[in-house]
PDB file of C-alpha atoms in Angstrom:
ATOM      1  CA  MET A   1      -8.035  43.246 -74.708  1.00  0.00           C
ATOM      2  CA  GLU A   2     -10.520  45.284 -76.851  1.00  0.00           C
ATOM      3  CA  ALA A   3     -14.079  45.254 -74.839  1.00  0.00           C
ATOM      4  CA  ASN A   4     -17.608  46.305 -76.083  1.00  0.00           C
ATOM      5  CA  TYR A   5     -18.376  50.226 -74.612  1.00  0.00           C
ATOM      6  CA  ILE A   6     -21.488  51.572 -73.092  1.00  0.00           C
ATOM      7  CA  GLN A   7     -21.633  54.674 -72.345  1.00  0.00           C
ATOM      8  CA  SER A   8     -25.538  55.179 -71.229  1.00  0.00           C
ATOM      9  CA  ARG A   9     -26.473  54.775 -67.557  1.00  0.00           C
ATOM     10  CA  GLN A  10     -30.166  53.430 -69.188  1.00  0.00           C
ATOM     11  CA  ASN A  11     -28.212  50.699 -71.344  1.00  0.00           C
ATOM     12  CA  GLU A  12     -30.584  47.412 -70.495  1.00  0.00           C
ATOM     13  CA  GLN A  13     -27.068  45.735 -69.296  1.00  0.00           C
ATOM     14  CA  VAL A  14     -26.135  48.396 -66.931  1.00  0.00           C
ATOM     15  CA  LYS A  15     -29.816  48.203 -65.257  1.00  0.00           C
ATOM     16  CA  ASN A  16     -29.671  44.748 -64.903  1.00  0.00           C
ATOM     17  CA  LEU A  17     -26.497  45.607 -62.986  1.00  0.00           C
ATOM     18  CA  VAL A  18     -28.686  47.270 -60.456  1.00  0.00           C
ATOM     19  CA  LYS A  19     -31.192  44.694 -60.049  1.00  0.00           C
ATOM     20  CA  LEU A  20     -28.556  42.076 -59.210  1.00  0.00           C
ATOM     21  CA  ARG A  21     -28.240  44.079 -56.317  1.00  0.00           C
ATOM     22  CA  GLU A  22     -31.670  42.608 -55.018  1.00  0.00           C
ATOM     23  CA  ARG A  23     -32.078  39.318 -53.743  1.00  0.00           C
ATOM     24  CA  LYS A  24     -35.130  38.400 -55.724  1.00  0.00           C
ATOM     25  CA  HIS A  25     -33.145  39.092 -59.560  1.00  0.00           C
ATOM     26  CA  ARG A  26     -30.423  37.349 -58.295  1.00  0.00           C
ATOM     27  CA  ASP A  27     -32.604  34.196 -57.394  1.00  0.00           C
ATOM     28  CA  ARG A  28     -34.220  34.924 -60.651  1.00  0.00           C
ATOM     29  CA  GLN A  29     -31.468  35.101 -63.030  1.00  0.00           C
ATOM     30  CA  SER A  30     -29.060  32.547 -60.372  1.00  0.00           C
ATOM     31  CA  ARG A  31     -26.515  35.249 -60.808  1.00  0.00           C
ATOM     32  CA  PHE A  32     -25.266  37.621 -58.335  1.00  0.00           C
ATOM     33  CA  LEU A  33     -22.418  40.412 -58.279  1.00  0.00           C
ATOM     34  CA  ILE A  34     -18.967  40.646 -57.436  1.00  0.00           C
ATOM     35  CA  GLU A  35     -17.484  43.775 -57.142  1.00  0.00           C
ATOM     36  CA  GLY A  36     -13.467  44.288 -56.959  1.00  0.00           C
ATOM     37  CA  LEU A  37     -10.113  43.118 -58.040  1.00  0.00           C
ATOM     38  CA  ARG A  38      -9.492  40.587 -55.115  1.00  0.00           C
ATOM     39  CA  GLU A  39     -13.360  39.643 -54.421  1.00  0.00           C
ATOM     40  CA  ILE A  40     -13.424  38.410 -58.414  1.00  0.00           C
ATOM     41  CA  GLY A  41     -10.317  36.722 -58.171  1.00  0.00           C
ATOM     42  CA  HIS A  42     -10.775  34.831 -55.203  1.00  0.00           C
ATOM     43  CA  ALA A  43     -13.952  33.373 -57.043  1.00  0.00           C
ATOM     44  CA  LEU A  44     -11.886  32.674 -60.523  1.00  0.00           C
ATOM     45  CA  ARG A  45      -9.439  30.492 -58.194  1.00  0.00           C
ATOM     46  CA  ALA A  46     -12.732  29.039 -57.257  1.00  0.00           C
ATOM     47  CA  GLY A  47     -13.775  28.067 -60.307  1.00  0.00           C
ATOM     48  CA  PHE A  48     -16.530  30.225 -59.999  1.00  0.00           C
ATOM     49  CA  GLU A  49     -18.419  30.299 -63.188  1.00  0.00           C
ATOM     50  CA  ILE A  50     -17.781  34.451 -64.018  1.00  0.00           C
ATOM     51  CA  THR A  51     -20.249  34.724 -67.036  1.00  0.00           C
ATOM     52  CA  GLN A  52     -19.753  39.365 -67.467  1.00  0.00           C
ATOM     53  CA  VAL A  53     -17.379  41.520 -66.765  1.00  0.00           C
ATOM     54  CA  TYR A  54     -17.502  45.628 -66.567  1.00  0.00           C
ATOM     55  CA  ILE A  55     -14.604  47.812 -66.924  1.00  0.00           C
ATOM     56  CA  CYS A  56     -13.979  50.977 -65.979  1.00  0.00           C
ATOM     57  CA  PRO A  57     -10.105  52.212 -65.795  1.00  0.00           C
ATOM     58  CA  GLU A  58     -10.937  55.831 -65.287  1.00  0.00           C
ATOM     59  CA  PHE A  59     -11.565  54.424 -61.842  1.00  0.00           C
ATOM     60  CA  TYR A  60      -8.044  51.948 -61.425  1.00  0.00           C
ATOM     61  CA  PRO A  61      -6.239  52.793 -58.365  1.00  0.00           C
ATOM     62  CA  ALA A  62      -2.494  53.298 -59.853  1.00  0.00           C
ATOM     63  CA  GLY A  63       0.142  51.027 -59.621  1.00  0.00           C
ATOM     64  CA  GLY A  64      -1.375  48.665 -63.004  1.00  0.00           C
ATOM     65  CA  ALA A  65      -2.431  45.680 -61.413  1.00  0.00           C
ATOM     66  CA  HIS A  66      -5.763  46.133 -62.425  1.00  0.00           C
ATOM     67  CA  ALA A  67      -4.733  46.199 -65.953  1.00  0.00           C
ATOM     68  CA  ASP A  68      -2.446  43.737 -65.658  1.00  0.00           C
ATOM     69  CA  PHE A  69      -5.492  41.655 -63.945  1.00  0.00           C
ATOM     70  CA  VAL A  70      -7.178  42.252 -67.038  1.00  0.00           C
ATOM     71  CA  GLU A  71      -5.074  41.755 -69.537  1.00  0.00           C
ATOM     72  CA  LYS A  72      -3.414  38.362 -68.386  1.00  0.00           C
ATOM     73  CA  THR A  73      -5.923  36.850 -65.599  1.00  0.00           C
ATOM     74  CA  LEU A  74      -9.485  37.493 -67.313  1.00  0.00           C
ATOM     75  CA  GLN A  75      -8.396  37.290 -70.761  1.00  0.00           C
ATOM     76  CA  ALA A  76      -6.921  33.638 -69.639  1.00  0.00           C
ATOM     77  CA  ALA A  77      -9.948  33.056 -68.238  1.00  0.00           C
ATOM     78  CA  ARG A  78     -11.344  33.780 -71.237  1.00  0.00           C
ATOM     79  CA  CYS A  79     -14.379  35.582 -69.347  1.00  0.00           C
ATOM     80  CA  PRO A  80     -16.418  38.573 -71.679  1.00  0.00           C
ATOM     81  CA  VAL A  81     -15.543  42.282 -71.060  1.00  0.00           C
ATOM     82  CA  THR A  82     -17.239  45.374 -71.300  1.00  0.00           C
ATOM     83  CA  ARG A  83     -16.283  48.544 -71.025  1.00  0.00           C
ATOM     84  CA  LEU A  84     -18.473  51.317 -69.133  1.00  0.00           C
ATOM     85  CA  SER A  85     -18.598  54.618 -68.861  1.00  0.00           C
ATOM     86  CA  THR A  86     -17.770  56.657 -65.643  1.00  0.00           C
ATOM     87  CA  GLU A  87     -21.305  57.807 -64.922  1.00  0.00           C
ATOM     88  CA  ALA A  88     -22.335  54.524 -66.656  1.00  0.00           C
ATOM     89  CA  PHE A  89     -19.813  52.194 -63.858  1.00  0.00           C
ATOM     90  CA  GLU A  90     -20.865  54.524 -61.004  1.00  0.00           C
ATOM     91  CA  LYS A  91     -25.246  53.844 -61.689  1.00  0.00           C
ATOM     92  CA  ALA A  92     -23.932  50.241 -61.244  1.00  0.00           C
ATOM     93  CA  SER A  93     -21.115  50.342 -58.623  1.00  0.00           C
ATOM     94  CA  VAL A  94     -22.570  49.380 -55.248  1.00  0.00           C
ATOM     95  CA  ARG A  95     -19.424  51.109 -53.439  1.00  0.00           C
ATOM     96  CA  GLU A  96     -18.415  54.085 -52.342  1.00  0.00           C
ATOM     97  CA  GLY A  97     -14.780  53.806 -53.485  1.00  0.00           C
ATOM     98  CA  PRO A  98     -14.766  51.302 -56.942  1.00  0.00           C
ATOM     99  CA  ASP A  99     -12.009  50.389 -58.323  1.00  0.00           C
ATOM    100  CA  GLY A 100     -13.109  49.909 -61.702  1.00  0.00           C
ATOM    101  CA  LEU A 101     -13.838  46.337 -61.842  1.00  0.00           C
ATOM    102  CA  ILE A 102     -17.948  44.354 -61.571  1.00  0.00           C
ATOM    103  CA  ALA A 103     -18.391  40.778 -62.675  1.00  0.00           C
ATOM    104  CA  VAL A 104     -21.241  38.868 -63.236  1.00  0.00           C
ATOM    105  CA  ALA A 105     -21.033  35.159 -61.963  1.00  0.00           C
ATOM    106  CA  THR A 106     -22.839  32.056 -61.871  1.00  0.00           C
ATOM    107  CA  GLN A 107     -23.998  30.994 -58.214  1.00  0.00           C
ATOM    108  CA  GLN A 108     -23.567  28.011 -56.534  1.00  0.00           C
ATOM    109  CA  ASN A 109     -25.878  25.551 -54.957  1.00  0.00           C
ATOM    110  CA  ASN A 110     -23.768  23.245 -52.440  1.00  0.00           C
ATOM    111  CA  VAL A 111     -25.365  20.476 -50.681  1.00  0.00           C
ATOM    112  CA  LEU A 112     -23.799  18.741 -47.240  1.00  0.00           C
ATOM    113  CA  SER A 113     -23.229  15.546 -49.534  1.00  0.00           C
ATOM    114  CA  ASP A 114     -20.574  17.800 -51.723  1.00  0.00           C
ATOM    115  CA  LEU A 115     -18.608  18.561 -48.666  1.00  0.00           C
ATOM    116  CA  LYS A 116     -15.456  17.537 -48.279  1.00  0.00           C
ATOM    117  CA  LEU A 117     -13.788  17.037 -44.650  1.00  0.00           C
ATOM    118  CA  SER A 118     -10.895  16.463 -42.933  1.00  0.00           C
ATOM    119  CA  GLN A 119     -10.209  13.950 -40.154  1.00  0.00           C
ATOM    120  CA  PRO A 120     -10.800  15.615 -38.048  1.00  0.00           C
ATOM    121  CA  PRO A 121     -13.110  18.021 -39.076  1.00  0.00           C
ATOM    122  CA  LEU A 122     -14.051  21.627 -37.944  1.00  0.00           C
ATOM    123  CA  ILE A 123     -17.133  23.074 -38.918  1.00  0.00           C
ATOM    124  CA  LEU A 124     -18.913  26.276 -38.338  1.00  0.00           C
ATOM    125  CA  ILE A 125     -22.826  26.176 -38.531  1.00  0.00           C
ATOM    126  CA  LEU A 126     -24.524  29.178 -38.693  1.00  0.00           C
ATOM    127  CA  GLU A 127     -28.326  29.720 -37.603  1.00  0.00           C
ATOM    128  CA  GLY A 128     -30.655  32.631 -38.689  1.00  0.00           C
ATOM    129  CA  ILE A 129     -27.430  34.787 -38.997  1.00  0.00           C
ATOM    130  CA  GLU A 130     -29.750  38.286 -40.597  1.00  0.00           C
ATOM    131  CA  LYS A 131     -26.460  40.673 -41.547  1.00  0.00           C
ATOM    132  CA  PRO A 132     -24.431  40.269 -44.442  1.00  0.00           C
ATOM    133  CA  GLY A 133     -21.293  42.598 -42.533  1.00  0.00           C
ATOM    134  CA  ASN A 134     -20.945  40.185 -39.988  1.00  0.00           C
ATOM    135  CA  LEU A 135     -21.937  36.957 -42.339  1.00  0.00           C
ATOM    136  CA  GLY A 136     -18.762  38.578 -43.923  1.00  0.00           C
ATOM    137  CA  ALA A 137     -16.667  39.201 -41.424  1.00  0.00           C
ATOM    138  CA  ILE A 138     -17.387  35.442 -39.880  1.00  0.00           C
ATOM    139  CA  LEU A 139     -16.786  33.961 -42.811  1.00  0.00           C
ATOM    140  CA  ARG A 140     -12.794  35.255 -42.652  1.00  0.00           C
ATOM    141  CA  SER A 141     -12.827  33.647 -39.362  1.00  0.00           C
ATOM    142  CA  ALA A 142     -13.641  30.767 -40.783  1.00  0.00           C
ATOM    143  CA  ASP A 143     -11.129  30.385 -43.900  1.00  0.00           C
ATOM    144  CA  GLY A 144      -8.027  32.487 -40.960  1.00  0.00           C
ATOM    145  CA  ALA A 145      -9.118  29.137 -38.203  1.00  0.00           C
ATOM    146  CA  GLY A 146      -8.904  26.834 -41.243  1.00  0.00           C
ATOM    147  CA  VAL A 147     -12.573  26.104 -41.127  1.00  0.00           C
ATOM    148  CA  ASP A 148     -13.017  22.519 -43.446  1.00  0.00           C
ATOM    149  CA  ALA A 149     -16.825  24.199 -43.713  1.00  0.00           C
ATOM    150  CA  VAL A 150     -20.031  26.744 -42.968  1.00  0.00           C
ATOM    151  CA  ILE A 151     -23.269  25.463 -43.294  1.00  0.00           C
ATOM    152  CA  LEU A 152     -25.670  28.214 -42.958  1.00  0.00           C
ATOM    153  CA  VAL A 153     -29.328  26.179 -41.439  1.00  0.00           C
ATOM    154  CA  ASP A 154     -32.191  28.703 -41.914  1.00  0.00           C
ATOM    155  CA  CYS A 155     -30.643  31.842 -43.063  1.00  0.00           C
ATOM    156  CA  VAL A 156     -32.746  34.097 -43.816  1.00  0.00           C
ATOM    157  CA  LEU A 157     -29.903  35.887 -45.523  1.00  0.00           C
ATOM    158  CA  ASP A 158     -28.606  35.415 -49.007  1.00  0.00           C
ATOM    159  CA  LEU A 159     -25.314  34.126 -49.289  1.00  0.00           C
ATOM    160  CA  TYR A 160     -24.780  36.278 -52.515  1.00  0.00           C
ATOM    161  CA  ASN A 161     -25.711  39.305 -50.756  1.00  0.00           C
ATOM    162  CA  PRO A 162     -22.872  42.701 -52.159  1.00  0.00           C
ATOM    163  CA  ASN A 163     -22.291  43.254 -48.876  1.00  0.00           C
ATOM    164  CA  ALA A 164     -21.939  39.533 -47.628  1.00  0.00           C
ATOM    165  CA  ILE A 165     -19.292  39.122 -50.111  1.00  0.00           C
ATOM    166  CA  ARG A 166     -17.073  42.775 -49.525  1.00  0.00           C
ATOM    167  CA  SER A 167     -17.492  42.284 -46.080  1.00  0.00           C
ATOM    168  CA  SER A 168     -15.880  39.357 -46.521  1.00  0.00           C
ATOM    169  CA  GLN A 169     -13.197  40.145 -48.936  1.00  0.00           C
ATOM    170  CA  GLY A 170     -14.026  37.356 -51.504  1.00  0.00           C
ATOM    171  CA  LEU A 171     -13.048  34.820 -49.274  1.00  0.00           C
ATOM    172  CA  LEU A 172     -16.644  33.487 -49.789  1.00  0.00           C
ATOM    173  CA  PHE A 173     -15.911  31.855 -52.022  1.00  0.00           C
ATOM    174  CA  ALA A 174     -12.503  29.955 -50.837  1.00  0.00           C
ATOM    175  CA  LEU A 175     -14.725  28.634 -48.149  1.00  0.00           C
ATOM    176  CA  PRO A 176     -17.258  25.366 -48.730  1.00  0.00           C
ATOM    177  CA  ILE A 177     -20.250  26.719 -47.995  1.00  0.00           C
ATOM    178  CA  VAL A 178     -23.925  25.205 -47.940  1.00  0.00           C
ATOM    179  CA  SER A 179     -27.065  26.231 -46.897  1.00  0.00           C
ATOM    180  CA  THR A 180     -30.044  23.859 -46.184  1.00  0.00           C
ATOM    181  CA  ASP A 181     -32.632  23.389 -43.581  1.00  0.00           C
ATOM    182  CA  ARG A 182     -32.484  21.799 -40.025  1.00  0.00           C
ATOM    183  CA  ASP A 183     -33.753  18.617 -40.187  1.00  0.00           C
ATOM    184  CA  THR A 184     -31.586  17.798 -42.992  1.00  0.00           C
ATOM    185  CA  LEU A 185     -28.818  19.304 -40.802  1.00  0.00           C
ATOM    186  CA  SER A 186     -29.309  17.326 -38.054  1.00  0.00           C
ATOM    187  CA  GLN A 187     -29.537  13.747 -39.969  1.00  0.00           C
ATOM    188  CA  TRP A 188     -26.188  14.743 -41.831  1.00  0.00           C
ATOM    189  CA  LEU A 189     -24.936  15.321 -38.725  1.00  0.00           C
ATOM    190  CA  GLU A 190     -26.074  12.229 -36.843  1.00  0.00           C
ATOM    191  CA  ALA A 191     -25.107   9.615 -40.170  1.00  0.00           C
ATOM    192  CA  GLN A 192     -20.992  12.105 -39.920  1.00  0.00           C
ATOM    193  CA  SER A 193     -20.849  10.953 -36.433  1.00  0.00           C
ATOM    194  CA  ILE A 194     -20.168  14.798 -35.934  1.00  0.00           C
ATOM    195  CA  PRO A 195     -20.642  16.043 -31.890  1.00  0.00           C
ATOM    196  CA  CYS A 196     -22.337  19.568 -31.520  1.00  0.00           C
ATOM    197  CA  LEU A 197     -20.952  22.608 -30.132  1.00  0.00           C
ATOM    198  CA  ALA A 198     -23.215  25.105 -28.779  1.00  0.00           C
ATOM    199  CA  SER A 199     -22.416  28.835 -28.212  1.00  0.00           C
ATOM    200  CA  THR A 200     -25.435  30.235 -25.145  1.00  0.00           C
ATOM    201  CA  PRO A 201     -24.369  32.535 -22.728  1.00  0.00           C
ATOM    202  CA  ASP A 202     -26.498  29.911 -20.424  1.00  0.00           C
ATOM    203  CA  THR A 203     -24.132  28.130 -19.616  1.00  0.00           C
ATOM    204  CA  ASP A 204     -21.236  27.552 -17.038  1.00  0.00           C
ATOM    205  CA  ARG A 205     -18.985  25.674 -19.005  1.00  0.00           C
ATOM    206  CA  LEU A 206     -16.341  28.155 -20.837  1.00  0.00           C
ATOM    207  CA  HIS A 207     -15.010  27.884 -24.363  1.00  0.00           C
ATOM    208  CA  TRP A 208     -11.482  27.092 -23.873  1.00  0.00           C
ATOM    209  CA  ASP A 209     -12.679  24.381 -21.614  1.00  0.00           C
ATOM    210  CA  VAL A 210     -13.431  22.243 -23.890  1.00  0.00           C
ATOM    211  CA  ASP A 211     -11.805  19.830 -26.553  1.00  0.00           C
ATOM    212  CA  TYR A 212     -11.587  21.212 -30.175  1.00  0.00           C
ATOM    213  CA  GLN A 213      -8.515  18.666 -31.523  1.00  0.00           C
ATOM    214  CA  CYS A 214     -11.129  15.881 -32.240  1.00  0.00           C
ATOM    215  CA  GLY A 215     -13.865  16.518 -34.787  1.00  0.00           C
ATOM    216  CA  ILE A 216     -16.435  19.140 -34.076  1.00  0.00           C
ATOM    217  CA  ALA A 217     -19.115  21.807 -35.385  1.00  0.00           C
ATOM    218  CA  LEU A 218     -19.196  24.476 -33.622  1.00  0.00           C
ATOM    219  CA  MET A 219     -22.840  26.234 -34.062  1.00  0.00           C
ATOM    220  CA  MET A 220     -23.619  30.447 -33.844  1.00  0.00           C
ATOM    221  CA  GLY A 221     -26.933  31.762 -33.171  1.00  0.00           C
ATOM    222  CA  SER A 222     -28.754  34.646 -35.036  1.00  0.00           C
ATOM    223  CA  GLU A 223     -28.170  37.990 -33.404  1.00  0.00           C
ATOM    224  CA  SER A 224     -31.275  38.829 -32.097  1.00  0.00           C
ATOM    225  CA  ASP A 225     -31.945  35.524 -30.300  1.00  0.00           C
ATOM    226  CA  GLY A 226     -29.271  33.597 -30.460  1.00  0.00           C
ATOM    227  CA  LEU A 227     -29.398  29.652 -30.929  1.00  0.00           C
ATOM    228  CA  SER A 228     -32.797  28.082 -31.207  1.00  0.00           C
ATOM    229  CA  PRO A 229     -34.131  26.115 -28.453  1.00  0.00           C
ATOM    230  CA  TYR A 230     -33.941  23.408 -30.938  1.00  0.00           C
ATOM    231  CA  TRP A 231     -30.453  23.047 -31.784  1.00  0.00           C
ATOM    232  CA  LEU A 232     -30.202  24.315 -27.765  1.00  0.00           C
ATOM    233  CA  GLU A 233     -31.561  20.560 -27.047  1.00  0.00           C
ATOM    234  CA  ARG A 234     -29.567  18.744 -29.853  1.00  0.00           C
ATOM    235  CA  ALA A 235     -26.165  20.751 -28.684  1.00  0.00           C
ATOM    236  CA  THR A 236     -23.369  17.626 -27.737  1.00  0.00           C
ATOM    237  CA  GLN A 237     -21.681  20.581 -25.398  1.00  0.00           C
ATOM    238  CA  LYS A 238     -22.710  24.339 -24.558  1.00  0.00           C
ATOM    239  CA  ILE A 239     -20.120  27.266 -24.304  1.00  0.00           C
ATOM    240  CA  ARG A 240     -20.183  30.370 -23.053  1.00  0.00           C
ATOM    241  CA  ILE A 241     -17.554  33.119 -23.545  1.00  0.00           C
ATOM    242  CA  PRO A 242     -16.357  34.724 -20.247  1.00  0.00           C
ATOM    243  CA  MET A 243     -17.746  38.335 -20.097  1.00  0.00           C
ATOM    244  CA  THR A 244     -16.539  40.829 -17.523  1.00  0.00           C
ATOM    245  CA  GLY A 245     -18.826  44.130 -18.208  1.00  0.00           C
ATOM    246  CA  GLN A 246     -22.120  44.246 -18.389  1.00  0.00           C
ATOM    247  CA  ALA A 247     -22.922  42.326 -21.399  1.00  0.00           C
ATOM    248  CA  ASP A 248     -24.013  38.989 -21.519  1.00  0.00           C
ATOM    249  CA  SER A 249     -22.863  38.333 -25.213  1.00  0.00           C
ATOM    250  CA  LEU A 250     -19.866  39.389 -27.686  1.00  0.00           C
ATOM    251  CA  ASN A 251     -21.560  40.395 -31.352  1.00  0.00           C
ATOM    252  CA  VAL A 252     -22.038  37.070 -33.283  1.00  0.00           C
ATOM    253  CA  ALA A 253     -19.220  37.936 -35.563  1.00  0.00           C
ATOM    254  CA  ALA A 254     -16.500  38.530 -32.393  1.00  0.00           C
ATOM    255  CA  ALA A 255     -17.862  35.586 -30.707  1.00  0.00           C
ATOM    256  CA  ALA A 256     -17.286  33.605 -33.628  1.00  0.00           C
ATOM    257  CA  ALA A 257     -13.965  34.489 -34.224  1.00  0.00           C
ATOM    258  CA  VAL A 258     -13.161  33.735 -30.463  1.00  0.00           C
ATOM    259  CA  CYS A 259     -14.246  30.303 -30.839  1.00  0.00           C
ATOM    260  CA  LEU A 260     -12.672  29.574 -33.992  1.00  0.00           C
ATOM    261  CA  TYR A 261      -9.065  30.329 -32.318  1.00  0.00           C
ATOM    262  CA  GLU A 262      -9.633  28.991 -29.487  1.00  0.00           C
ATOM    263  CA  ALA A 263      -9.772  25.852 -31.566  1.00  0.00           C
ATOM    264  CA  LYS A 264      -7.341  26.392 -34.038  1.00  0.00           C
ATOM    265  CA  ARG A 265      -5.265  27.267 -31.415  1.00  0.00           C
ATOM    266  CA  GLN A 266      -6.109  23.753 -29.853  1.00  0.00           C
ATOM    267  CA  ARG A 267      -4.952  21.815 -32.607  1.00  0.00           C
ATOM    268  CA  SER A 268      -2.064  23.937 -33.162  1.00  0.00           C
ATOM    269  CA  LEU A 269      -0.316  23.135 -30.323  1.00  0.00           C
ATOM    270  CA  SER A 270      -1.156  20.131 -30.296  1.00  0.00           C
ATOM    271  CA  LYS A 271       0.353  19.370 -33.356  1.00  0.00           C
ATOM    272  CA  ARG A 272       3.278  20.974 -32.339  1.00  0.00           C
ATOM    273  CA  GLN A 273       3.836  18.761 -29.027  1.00  0.00           C
ATOM    274  CA  ASN A 274       3.638  15.818 -31.699  1.00  0.00           C
ATOM    275  CA  LYS A 275       6.358  16.944 -33.641  1.00  0.00           C
ATOM    276  CA  ILE A 276       8.335  17.516 -30.477  1.00  0.00           C
ATOM    277  CA  TYR A 277       7.413  14.243 -29.737  1.00  0.00           C
ATOM    278  CA  LYS A 278       8.593  12.440 -33.102  1.00  0.00           C
ATOM    279  CA  LYS A 279      11.783  14.390 -32.739  1.00  0.00           C
ATOM    280  CA  THR A 280      12.577  13.333 -29.068  1.00  0.00           C
ATOM    281  CA  SER A 281      11.427  10.122 -29.886  1.00  0.00           C
ATOM    282  CA  GLN A 282      13.988  10.069 -32.556  1.00  0.00           C
ATOM    283  CA  ALA A 283      16.625  11.253 -30.995  1.00  0.00           C
ATOM    284  CA  SER A 284      16.505   8.476 -28.166  1.00  0.00           C
ATOM    285  CA  GLN A 285      16.565   5.930 -31.056  1.00  0.00           C
ATOM    286  CA  THR A 286      20.033   7.184 -32.087  1.00  0.00           C
TER     287      THR A 286
END
């Protein structure tokens, strides 16, 4: 694949890549950066529009996967490709160890009515999350636990923050994610008849003492303040993770993982029991 070439760090395209590190420029352009083969691959598979890809083969890891990705995957997706000098790429990259691939993509603005939920649904609601690293880690856990959707409510954090994308390892693109306000979300939850499970240290009920097999929305609050009184008052049930040390709670990313995997454990166990019951019933009829 023949690519255009940019040598100078002062090139306007390179300057714009640097601008897209900031939320105000991402919002103005409705564009954002994706860095790394794995992350760009997830975005393509999720149907994100890639408007431009910048490559620097000097940074490709050994093995040939990156060259194949550019020659085959990007070409098949008809993504425009521009080659950067090492100096220009280093200026554009936000990573300490870049792998030679940066993409510019168009933002997607999903709304609650877009969500397609399984039955019974498992939804994760995050209120006021502030740190991109925590958001990324939570999204990895949500993907692994089989969450149907992640809803960010009154979130000060930009979903397309480069650090959120990096810490999620690109799984941000694999999940249906909606940003909304509390009134809109409250009305939607009521219309969907989905009970809310609020994580808070101020309750006696432990996280494993509730039934996750029904449709449920797990709610986690901000790193500093937890869930607001608004959501604590509206929760169907409140849960806490047992702590035996001096700390009263886990980091929000760790807490989300613990609760989500308890939901996955219960649901997986229920499926196995149903399979065993069906096999036993069939055997007794023969």
